[in-house]
Coordinates of C-alpha atoms in Angstrom, one line a residue:
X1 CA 24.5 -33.0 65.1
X2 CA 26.6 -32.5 61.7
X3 CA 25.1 -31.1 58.8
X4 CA 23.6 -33.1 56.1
X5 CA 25.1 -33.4 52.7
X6 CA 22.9 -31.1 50.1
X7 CA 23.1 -30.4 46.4
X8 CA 26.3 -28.9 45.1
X9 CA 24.4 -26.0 43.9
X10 CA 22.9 -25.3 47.5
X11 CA 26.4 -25.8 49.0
X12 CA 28.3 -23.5 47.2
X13 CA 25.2 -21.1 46.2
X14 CA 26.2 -17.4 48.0
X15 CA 23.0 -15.5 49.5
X16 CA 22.8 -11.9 48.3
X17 CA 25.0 -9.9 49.9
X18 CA 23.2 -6.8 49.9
X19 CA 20.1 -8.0 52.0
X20 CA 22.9 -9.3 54.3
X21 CA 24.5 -5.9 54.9
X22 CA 20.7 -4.8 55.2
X23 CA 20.2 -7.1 58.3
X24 CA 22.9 -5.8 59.9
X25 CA 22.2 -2.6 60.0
X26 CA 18.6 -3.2 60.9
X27 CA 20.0 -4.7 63.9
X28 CA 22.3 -1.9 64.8
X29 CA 19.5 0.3 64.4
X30 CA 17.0 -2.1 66.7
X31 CA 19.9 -1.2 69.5
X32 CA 19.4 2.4 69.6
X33 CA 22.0 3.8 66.5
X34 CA 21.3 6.4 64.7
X35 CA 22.6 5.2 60.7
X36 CA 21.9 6.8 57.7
X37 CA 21.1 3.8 55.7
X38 CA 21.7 4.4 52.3
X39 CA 21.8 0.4 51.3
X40 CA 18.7 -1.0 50.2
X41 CA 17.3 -0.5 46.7
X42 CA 13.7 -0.1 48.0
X43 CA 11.5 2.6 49.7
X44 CA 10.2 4.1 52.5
X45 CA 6.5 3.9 51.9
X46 CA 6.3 6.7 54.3
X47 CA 8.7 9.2 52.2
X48 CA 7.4 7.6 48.4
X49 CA 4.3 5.9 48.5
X50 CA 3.0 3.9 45.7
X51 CA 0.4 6.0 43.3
X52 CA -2.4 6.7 45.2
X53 CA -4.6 6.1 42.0
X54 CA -3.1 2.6 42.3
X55 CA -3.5 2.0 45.9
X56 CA -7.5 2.2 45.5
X57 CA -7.2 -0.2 42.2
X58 CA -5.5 -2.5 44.3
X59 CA -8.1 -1.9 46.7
X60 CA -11.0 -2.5 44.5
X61 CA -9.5 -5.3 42.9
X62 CA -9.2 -7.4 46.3
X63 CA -13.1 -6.0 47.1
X64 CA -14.5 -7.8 43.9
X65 CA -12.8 -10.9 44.9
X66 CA -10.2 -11.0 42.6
X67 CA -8.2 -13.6 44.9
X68 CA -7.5 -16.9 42.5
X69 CA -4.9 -17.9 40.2
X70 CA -4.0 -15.9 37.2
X71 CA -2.9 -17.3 33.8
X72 CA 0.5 -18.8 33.2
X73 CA 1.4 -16.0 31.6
X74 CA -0.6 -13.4 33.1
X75 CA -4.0 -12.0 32.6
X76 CA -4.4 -10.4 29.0
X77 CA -6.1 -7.2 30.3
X78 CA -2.5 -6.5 31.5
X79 CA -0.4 -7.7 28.9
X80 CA -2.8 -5.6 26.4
X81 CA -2.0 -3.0 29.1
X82 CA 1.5 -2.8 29.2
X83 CA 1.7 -3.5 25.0
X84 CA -0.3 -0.2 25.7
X85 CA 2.0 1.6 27.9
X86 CA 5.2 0.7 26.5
X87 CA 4.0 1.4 22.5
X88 CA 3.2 4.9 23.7
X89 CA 6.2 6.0 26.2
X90 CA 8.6 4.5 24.1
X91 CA 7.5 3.7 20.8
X92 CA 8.2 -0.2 21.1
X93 CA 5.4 -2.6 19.8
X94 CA 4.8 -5.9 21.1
X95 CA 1.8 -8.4 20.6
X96 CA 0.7 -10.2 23.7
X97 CA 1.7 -13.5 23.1
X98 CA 5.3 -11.3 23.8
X99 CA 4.6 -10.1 27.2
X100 CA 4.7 -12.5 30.6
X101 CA 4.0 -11.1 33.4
X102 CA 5.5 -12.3 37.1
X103 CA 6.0 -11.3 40.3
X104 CA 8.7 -8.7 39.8
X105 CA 11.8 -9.1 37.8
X106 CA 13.9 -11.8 39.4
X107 CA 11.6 -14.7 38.5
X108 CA 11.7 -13.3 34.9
X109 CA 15.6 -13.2 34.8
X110 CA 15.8 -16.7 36.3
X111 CA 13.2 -18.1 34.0
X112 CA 15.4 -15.9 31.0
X113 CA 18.3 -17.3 32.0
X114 CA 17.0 -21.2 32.7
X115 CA 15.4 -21.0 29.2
X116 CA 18.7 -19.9 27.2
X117 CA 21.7 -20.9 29.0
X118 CA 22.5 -24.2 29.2
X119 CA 25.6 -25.8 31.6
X120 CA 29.3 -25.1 30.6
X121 CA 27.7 -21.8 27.7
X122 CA 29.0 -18.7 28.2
X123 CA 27.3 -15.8 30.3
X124 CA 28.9 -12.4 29.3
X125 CA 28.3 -10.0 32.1
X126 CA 29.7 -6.8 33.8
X127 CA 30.5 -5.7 37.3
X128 CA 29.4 -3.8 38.6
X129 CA 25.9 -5.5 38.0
X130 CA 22.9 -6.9 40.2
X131 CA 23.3 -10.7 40.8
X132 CA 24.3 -11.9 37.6
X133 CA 26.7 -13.9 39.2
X134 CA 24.4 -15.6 41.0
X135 CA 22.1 -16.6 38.0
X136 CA 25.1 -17.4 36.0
X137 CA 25.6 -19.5 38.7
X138 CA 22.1 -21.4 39.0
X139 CA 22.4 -22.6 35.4
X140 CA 26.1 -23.3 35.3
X141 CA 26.8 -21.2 33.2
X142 CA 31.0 -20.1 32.2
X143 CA 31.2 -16.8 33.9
X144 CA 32.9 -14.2 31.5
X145 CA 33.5 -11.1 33.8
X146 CA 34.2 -7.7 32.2
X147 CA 35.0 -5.3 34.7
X148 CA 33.7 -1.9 33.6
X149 CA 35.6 1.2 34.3
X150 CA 35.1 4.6 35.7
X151 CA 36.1 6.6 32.6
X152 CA 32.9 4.9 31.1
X153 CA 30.6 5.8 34.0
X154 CA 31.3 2.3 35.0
X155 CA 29.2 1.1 32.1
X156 CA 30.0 -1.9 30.0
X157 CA 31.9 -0.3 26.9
X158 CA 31.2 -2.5 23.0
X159 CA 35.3 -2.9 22.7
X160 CA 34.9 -4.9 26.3
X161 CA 32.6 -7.0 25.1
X162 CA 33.7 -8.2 21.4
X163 CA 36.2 -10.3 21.9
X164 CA 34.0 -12.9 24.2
X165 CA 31.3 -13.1 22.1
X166 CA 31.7 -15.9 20.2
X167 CA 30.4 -19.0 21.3
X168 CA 28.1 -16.9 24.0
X169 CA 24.5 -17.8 24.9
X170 CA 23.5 -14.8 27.0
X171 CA 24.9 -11.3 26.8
X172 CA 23.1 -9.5 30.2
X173 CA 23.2 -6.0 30.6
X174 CA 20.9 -3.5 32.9
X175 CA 20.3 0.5 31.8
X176 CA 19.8 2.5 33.7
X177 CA 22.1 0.3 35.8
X178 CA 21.8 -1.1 39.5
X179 CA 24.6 -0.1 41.3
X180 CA 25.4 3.2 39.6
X181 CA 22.7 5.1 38.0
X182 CA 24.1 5.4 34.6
X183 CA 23.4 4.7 31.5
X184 CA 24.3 3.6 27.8
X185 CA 25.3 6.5 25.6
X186 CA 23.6 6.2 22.4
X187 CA 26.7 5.1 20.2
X188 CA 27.8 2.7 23.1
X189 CA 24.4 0.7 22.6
X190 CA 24.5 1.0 19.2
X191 CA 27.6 -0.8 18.6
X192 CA 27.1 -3.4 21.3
X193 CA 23.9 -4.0 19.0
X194 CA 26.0 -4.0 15.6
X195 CA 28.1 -6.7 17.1
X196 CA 25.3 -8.8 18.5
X197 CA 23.5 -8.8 15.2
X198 CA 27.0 -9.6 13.2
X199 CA 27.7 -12.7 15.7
X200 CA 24.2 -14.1 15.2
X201 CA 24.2 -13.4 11.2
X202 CA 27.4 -15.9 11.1
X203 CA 25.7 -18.5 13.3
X204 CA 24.2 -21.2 11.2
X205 CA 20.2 -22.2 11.2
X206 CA 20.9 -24.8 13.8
X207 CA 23.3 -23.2 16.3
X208 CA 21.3 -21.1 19.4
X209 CA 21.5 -17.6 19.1
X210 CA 23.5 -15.2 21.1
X211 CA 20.6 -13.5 23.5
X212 CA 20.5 -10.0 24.9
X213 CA 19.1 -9.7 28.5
X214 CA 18.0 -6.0 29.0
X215 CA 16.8 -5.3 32.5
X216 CA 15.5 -1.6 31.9
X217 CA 13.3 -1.7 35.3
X218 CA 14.5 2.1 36.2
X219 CA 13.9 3.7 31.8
X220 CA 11.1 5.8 33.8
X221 CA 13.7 7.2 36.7
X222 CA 16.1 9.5 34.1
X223 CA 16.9 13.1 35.3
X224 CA 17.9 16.4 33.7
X225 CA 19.3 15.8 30.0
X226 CA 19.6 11.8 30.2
X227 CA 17.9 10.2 28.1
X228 CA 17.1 6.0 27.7
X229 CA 18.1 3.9 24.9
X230 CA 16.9 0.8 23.7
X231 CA 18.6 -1.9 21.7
X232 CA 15.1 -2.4 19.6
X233 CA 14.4 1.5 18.8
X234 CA 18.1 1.9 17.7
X235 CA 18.5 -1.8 15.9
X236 CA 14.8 -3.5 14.8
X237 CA 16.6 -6.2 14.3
X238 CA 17.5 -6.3 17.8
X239 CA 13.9 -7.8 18.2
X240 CA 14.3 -11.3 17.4
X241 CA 17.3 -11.9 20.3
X242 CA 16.6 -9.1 23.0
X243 CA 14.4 -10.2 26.0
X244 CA 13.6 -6.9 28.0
X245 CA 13.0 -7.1 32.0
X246 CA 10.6 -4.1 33.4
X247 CA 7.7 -3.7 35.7
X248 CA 6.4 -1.7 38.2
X249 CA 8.8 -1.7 41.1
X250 CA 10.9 0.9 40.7
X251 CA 8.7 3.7 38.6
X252 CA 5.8 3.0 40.7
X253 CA 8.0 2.7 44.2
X254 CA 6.0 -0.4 44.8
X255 CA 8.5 -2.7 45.0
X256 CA 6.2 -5.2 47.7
X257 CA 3.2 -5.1 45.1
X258 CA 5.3 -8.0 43.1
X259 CA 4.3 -7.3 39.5
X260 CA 7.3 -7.4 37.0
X261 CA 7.0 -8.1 32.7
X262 CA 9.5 -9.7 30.4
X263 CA 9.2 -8.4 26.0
X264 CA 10.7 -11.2 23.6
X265 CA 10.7 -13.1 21.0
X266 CA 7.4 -15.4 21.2
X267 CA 8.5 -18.3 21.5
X268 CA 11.4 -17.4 24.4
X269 CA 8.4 -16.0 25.9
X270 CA 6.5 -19.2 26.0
X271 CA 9.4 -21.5 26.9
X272 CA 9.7 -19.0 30.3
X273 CA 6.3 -19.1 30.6
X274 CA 6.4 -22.8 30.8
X275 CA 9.2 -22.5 33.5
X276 CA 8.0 -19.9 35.2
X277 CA 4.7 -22.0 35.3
X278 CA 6.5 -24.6 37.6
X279 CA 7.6 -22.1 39.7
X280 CA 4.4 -20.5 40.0
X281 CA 6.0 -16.9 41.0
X282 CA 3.0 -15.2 39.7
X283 CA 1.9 -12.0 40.5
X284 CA -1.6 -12.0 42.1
X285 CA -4.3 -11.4 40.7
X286 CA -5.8 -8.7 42.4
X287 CA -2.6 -6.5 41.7
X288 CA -2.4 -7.8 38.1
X289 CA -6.1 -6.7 37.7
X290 CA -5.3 -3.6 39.4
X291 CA -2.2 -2.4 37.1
X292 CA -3.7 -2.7 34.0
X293 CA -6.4 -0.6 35.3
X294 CA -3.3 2.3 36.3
X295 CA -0.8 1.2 33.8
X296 CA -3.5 3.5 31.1
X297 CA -4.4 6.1 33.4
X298 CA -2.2 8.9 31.2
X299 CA -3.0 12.1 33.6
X300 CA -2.5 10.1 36.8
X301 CA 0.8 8.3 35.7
X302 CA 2.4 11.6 34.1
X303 CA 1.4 13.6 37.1
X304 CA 3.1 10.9 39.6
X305 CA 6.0 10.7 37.4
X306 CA 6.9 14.8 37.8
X307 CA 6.5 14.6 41.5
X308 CA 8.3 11.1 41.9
X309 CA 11.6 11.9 39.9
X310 CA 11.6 15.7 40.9
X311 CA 12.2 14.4 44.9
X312 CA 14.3 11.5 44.0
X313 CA 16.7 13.9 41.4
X314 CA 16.6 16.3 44.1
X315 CA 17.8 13.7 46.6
X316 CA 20.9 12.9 44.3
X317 CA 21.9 16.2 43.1
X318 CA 22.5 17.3 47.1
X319 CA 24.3 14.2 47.9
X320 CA 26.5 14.6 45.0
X321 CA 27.1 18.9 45.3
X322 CA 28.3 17.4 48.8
X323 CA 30.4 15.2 47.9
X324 CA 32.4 17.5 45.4
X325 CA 32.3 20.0 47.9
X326 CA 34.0 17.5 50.6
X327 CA 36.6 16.5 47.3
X328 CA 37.1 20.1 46.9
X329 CA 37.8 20.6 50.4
X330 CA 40.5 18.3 49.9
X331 CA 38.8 14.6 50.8
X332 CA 39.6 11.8 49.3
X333 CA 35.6 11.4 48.1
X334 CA 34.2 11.9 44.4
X335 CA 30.8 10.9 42.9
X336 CA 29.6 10.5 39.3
X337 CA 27.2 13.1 38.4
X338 CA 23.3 11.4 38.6
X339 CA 21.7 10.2 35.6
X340 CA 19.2 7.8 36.5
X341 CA 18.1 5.2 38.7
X342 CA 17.9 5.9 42.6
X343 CA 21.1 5.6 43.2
X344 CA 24.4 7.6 43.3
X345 CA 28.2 6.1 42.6
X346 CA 30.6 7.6 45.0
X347 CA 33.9 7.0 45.7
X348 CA 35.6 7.1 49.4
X349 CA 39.1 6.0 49.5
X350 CA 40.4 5.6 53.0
X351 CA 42.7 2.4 53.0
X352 CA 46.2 2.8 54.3
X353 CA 44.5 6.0 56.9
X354 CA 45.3 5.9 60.2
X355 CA 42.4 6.4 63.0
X356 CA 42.4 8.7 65.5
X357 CA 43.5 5.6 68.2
X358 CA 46.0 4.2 66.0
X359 CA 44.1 2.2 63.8
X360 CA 45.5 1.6 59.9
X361 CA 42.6 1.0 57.5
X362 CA 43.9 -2.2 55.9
X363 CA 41.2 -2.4 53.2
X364 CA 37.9 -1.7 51.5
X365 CA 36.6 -3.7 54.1
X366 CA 37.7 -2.0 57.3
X367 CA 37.0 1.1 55.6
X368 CA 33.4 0.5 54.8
X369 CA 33.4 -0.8 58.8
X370 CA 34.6 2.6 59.6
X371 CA 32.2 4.8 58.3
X372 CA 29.5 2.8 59.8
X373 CA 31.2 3.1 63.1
X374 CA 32.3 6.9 62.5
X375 CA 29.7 8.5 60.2
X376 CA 27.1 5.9 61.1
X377 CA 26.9 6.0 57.1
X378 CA 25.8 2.7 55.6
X379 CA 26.4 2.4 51.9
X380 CA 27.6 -0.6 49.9
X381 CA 30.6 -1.5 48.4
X382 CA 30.6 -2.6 44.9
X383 CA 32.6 -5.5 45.8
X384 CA 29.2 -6.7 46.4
X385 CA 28.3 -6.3 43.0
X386 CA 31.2 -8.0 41.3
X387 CA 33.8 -5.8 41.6
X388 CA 37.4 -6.3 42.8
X389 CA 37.9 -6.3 46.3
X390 CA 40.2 -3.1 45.7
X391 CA 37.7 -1.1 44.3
X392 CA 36.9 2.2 46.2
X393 CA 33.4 2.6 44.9
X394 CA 30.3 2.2 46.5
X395 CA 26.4 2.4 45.9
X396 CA 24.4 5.3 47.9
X397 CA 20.5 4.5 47.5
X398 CA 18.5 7.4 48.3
X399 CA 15.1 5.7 48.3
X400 CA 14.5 5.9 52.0
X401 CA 16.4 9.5 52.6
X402 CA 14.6 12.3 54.4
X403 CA 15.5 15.2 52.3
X404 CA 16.5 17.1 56.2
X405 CA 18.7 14.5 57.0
X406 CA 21.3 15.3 53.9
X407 CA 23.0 17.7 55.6
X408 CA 23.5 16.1 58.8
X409 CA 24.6 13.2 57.2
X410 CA 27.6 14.9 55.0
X411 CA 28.7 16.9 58.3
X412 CA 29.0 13.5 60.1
X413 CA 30.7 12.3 57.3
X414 CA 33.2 15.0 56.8
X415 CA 34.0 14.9 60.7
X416 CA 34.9 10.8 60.0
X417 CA 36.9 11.9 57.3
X418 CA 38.5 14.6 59.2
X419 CA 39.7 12.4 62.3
X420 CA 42.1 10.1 59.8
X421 CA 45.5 10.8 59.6
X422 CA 48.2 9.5 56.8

């Protein structure tokens, strides 16, 4: 039977690539493999549970029935509780009526994007990124691509991003950023906020504003002398176009608990609120109830924090001494130092190598192939995050490693590397 005719939108939408690669590692690990699967930006629930503090308010919150719907915009005992947490670990203040609360981030970026971009406006964004493309996409939006560059830490650099910014809608940008674990310098962020505030200052009363998206979901994961910046605590008047995207996924490693905020402008907020209403991608109650009990347990959260970052930075920090020791050694591997995030950028350039039966590594393509053949590594390729199909980078996620595992893993990858010929 042929297949039906659907919308234009749902022919030509692309599912996420990512969860794609997941599935098929899964299911070379359901046969027997052994793969050190560095893909998925999640957890292991066994290696980093969520708080355990927050477990039993979770807990209690689903024993005093707390199992109906919750407000459009979420309940206010959490939206007080995150004005709350955010005032005091990072000095930015926000009434309620400025908070919504969802379940997790992507709802929040789709209702962001749906309530700003209209078809045919211009969506500034740079790859490597998380599924901009794909929300830029859902509102048919003009994709203006900036590629960012490794000089930069692959971050988005101000001199990029000037000259498409007139006549932009949405300006999106994530720090600490998913694929690479870095972040903005302070003077970077500064004068992408300069240039923001400029544009908007020429636009007339009745002309849409150009809007900053900041997903910030990993400020709390920063290690050794990296520190977070903010547009609002370097510009105030950043306030009035910046919508923030945070929640509890990625400090809390409770990325199935579903309970994600946007901070904006009032009447942004509402307007997502009403789309978001439709939708209904709410968190649930119970965990709602349940986070703004945590969310202002100082000692607990501080305490979780130290132990949480110390084993993911250790994580990063051995992955990365390896992989300068294999680029010492002569490999063609590099890595970024770790800043943030749970994730490393490393580089692994093997096209035009020749396998030990004879094989030439075309591309990106059949080199990523090869490693998960050879090293039985699995890590992604930031082609599926935007960049160019050339591009020799790749995302290692290290929230499921066992810490007695690294070792073995760089040894099996040094003996792929070692069994490739010019």
């Amino acid at each position: 039977m042929p297949s039906q005719k659907l919308s234009k939108l749902a022919e030509t939408l692309i599912g996420s690539e990512i969860v794609k690669l997941g599935a098929d590692i899964k299911a070379k690990m359901m046969q027997g493999n052994k793969i050190y699967n560095f893909t998925i930006g999640d957890f292991d629930s066994a290696i980093f549970p969520i708080p355990k503090e927050f477990e039993n308010e979770i807990v209690n919150a689903y024993r005093k029935f707390n199992t109906t719907y919750p407000p459009a915009d979420g309940i206010l005992e959490l939206r007080n509780a995150v004005a709350e947490f955010i005032d005091k670990r990072q000095g930015l203040h926000f009434e309620n009526n400025e908070i919504l609360i969802a379940a997790g981030g992507r709802p929040l970026i789709y209702t962001a994007y749906r309530a700003i971009v209209d078809k045919g406006e211009k969506v500034i964004y740079a790859v490597p990124s998380w599924n901009n493309n794909h929300y830029v996409h859902f509102t048919e939006g003009e994709h203006v691509v900036i590629e960012s560059k490794k000089e930069n830490n692959f971050m988005p650099a101000a001199d990029q991003i000037k000259p498409h910014l007139k006549g932009a809608s949405l300006l999106a940008l994530c720090s600490p950023l998913n694929p690479t674990g870095t972040t903005f310098t302070k003077e970077e962020l500064e004068a992408i906020c300069d240039m923001v505030i400029e544009e908007n200052e020429q636009r007339g009363d009745d002309e849409k504003k150009l809007y900053l998206l900041y997903d910030q979901i990993y400020w709390t994961l920063t290690y050794g002398q990296t520190v977070h910046y903010n547009p609002i605590s370097l510009r105030l008047a950043m306030k009035q176009y910046t919508i923030f995207i945070d929640g509890i996924s990625k400090a809390f490693a409770a990325t199935g608990v579903r309970v994600g905020w946007a901070l904006g402008p009032a009447d942004l907020i509402n307007k997502m609120k009403a789309i978001n209403s439709h939708l209904g991608a709410w968190a649930p109650m119970a965990e709602q109830k349940a986070t703004a009990e945590y969310l202002l347990q100082t000692t607990a959260v501080d305490n979780y924090f130290t132990h949480f970052k110390s084993e993911i930075s250790e994580r990063l920090q051995r992955i990365y001494e390896g992989f300068q020791l294999l680029k010492k050694e002569g490999f063609p591997v590099d890595a970024i130092a770790p800043q943030a995030a749970i994730y490393l950028t490393i580089q692994i350039d093997l096209a035009g190598k020749t396998t030990k039966d004879g094989k030439q590594l075309k591309d990106q393509t059949e080199v990523t192939a090869y490693l998960l053949e050879e090293a039985k590594l699995a890590i992604v390729p930031f082609t599926a995050f935007g960049a160019s199909a050339k591009s020799t980078w790749y995302r290692l996620s290290v929230g499921t490693c066992k810490k007695e595992e690294i070792d073995e893993m760089l040894g099996k990858l040094k003996e792929a590397l070692q069994k490739l010929s010019e």
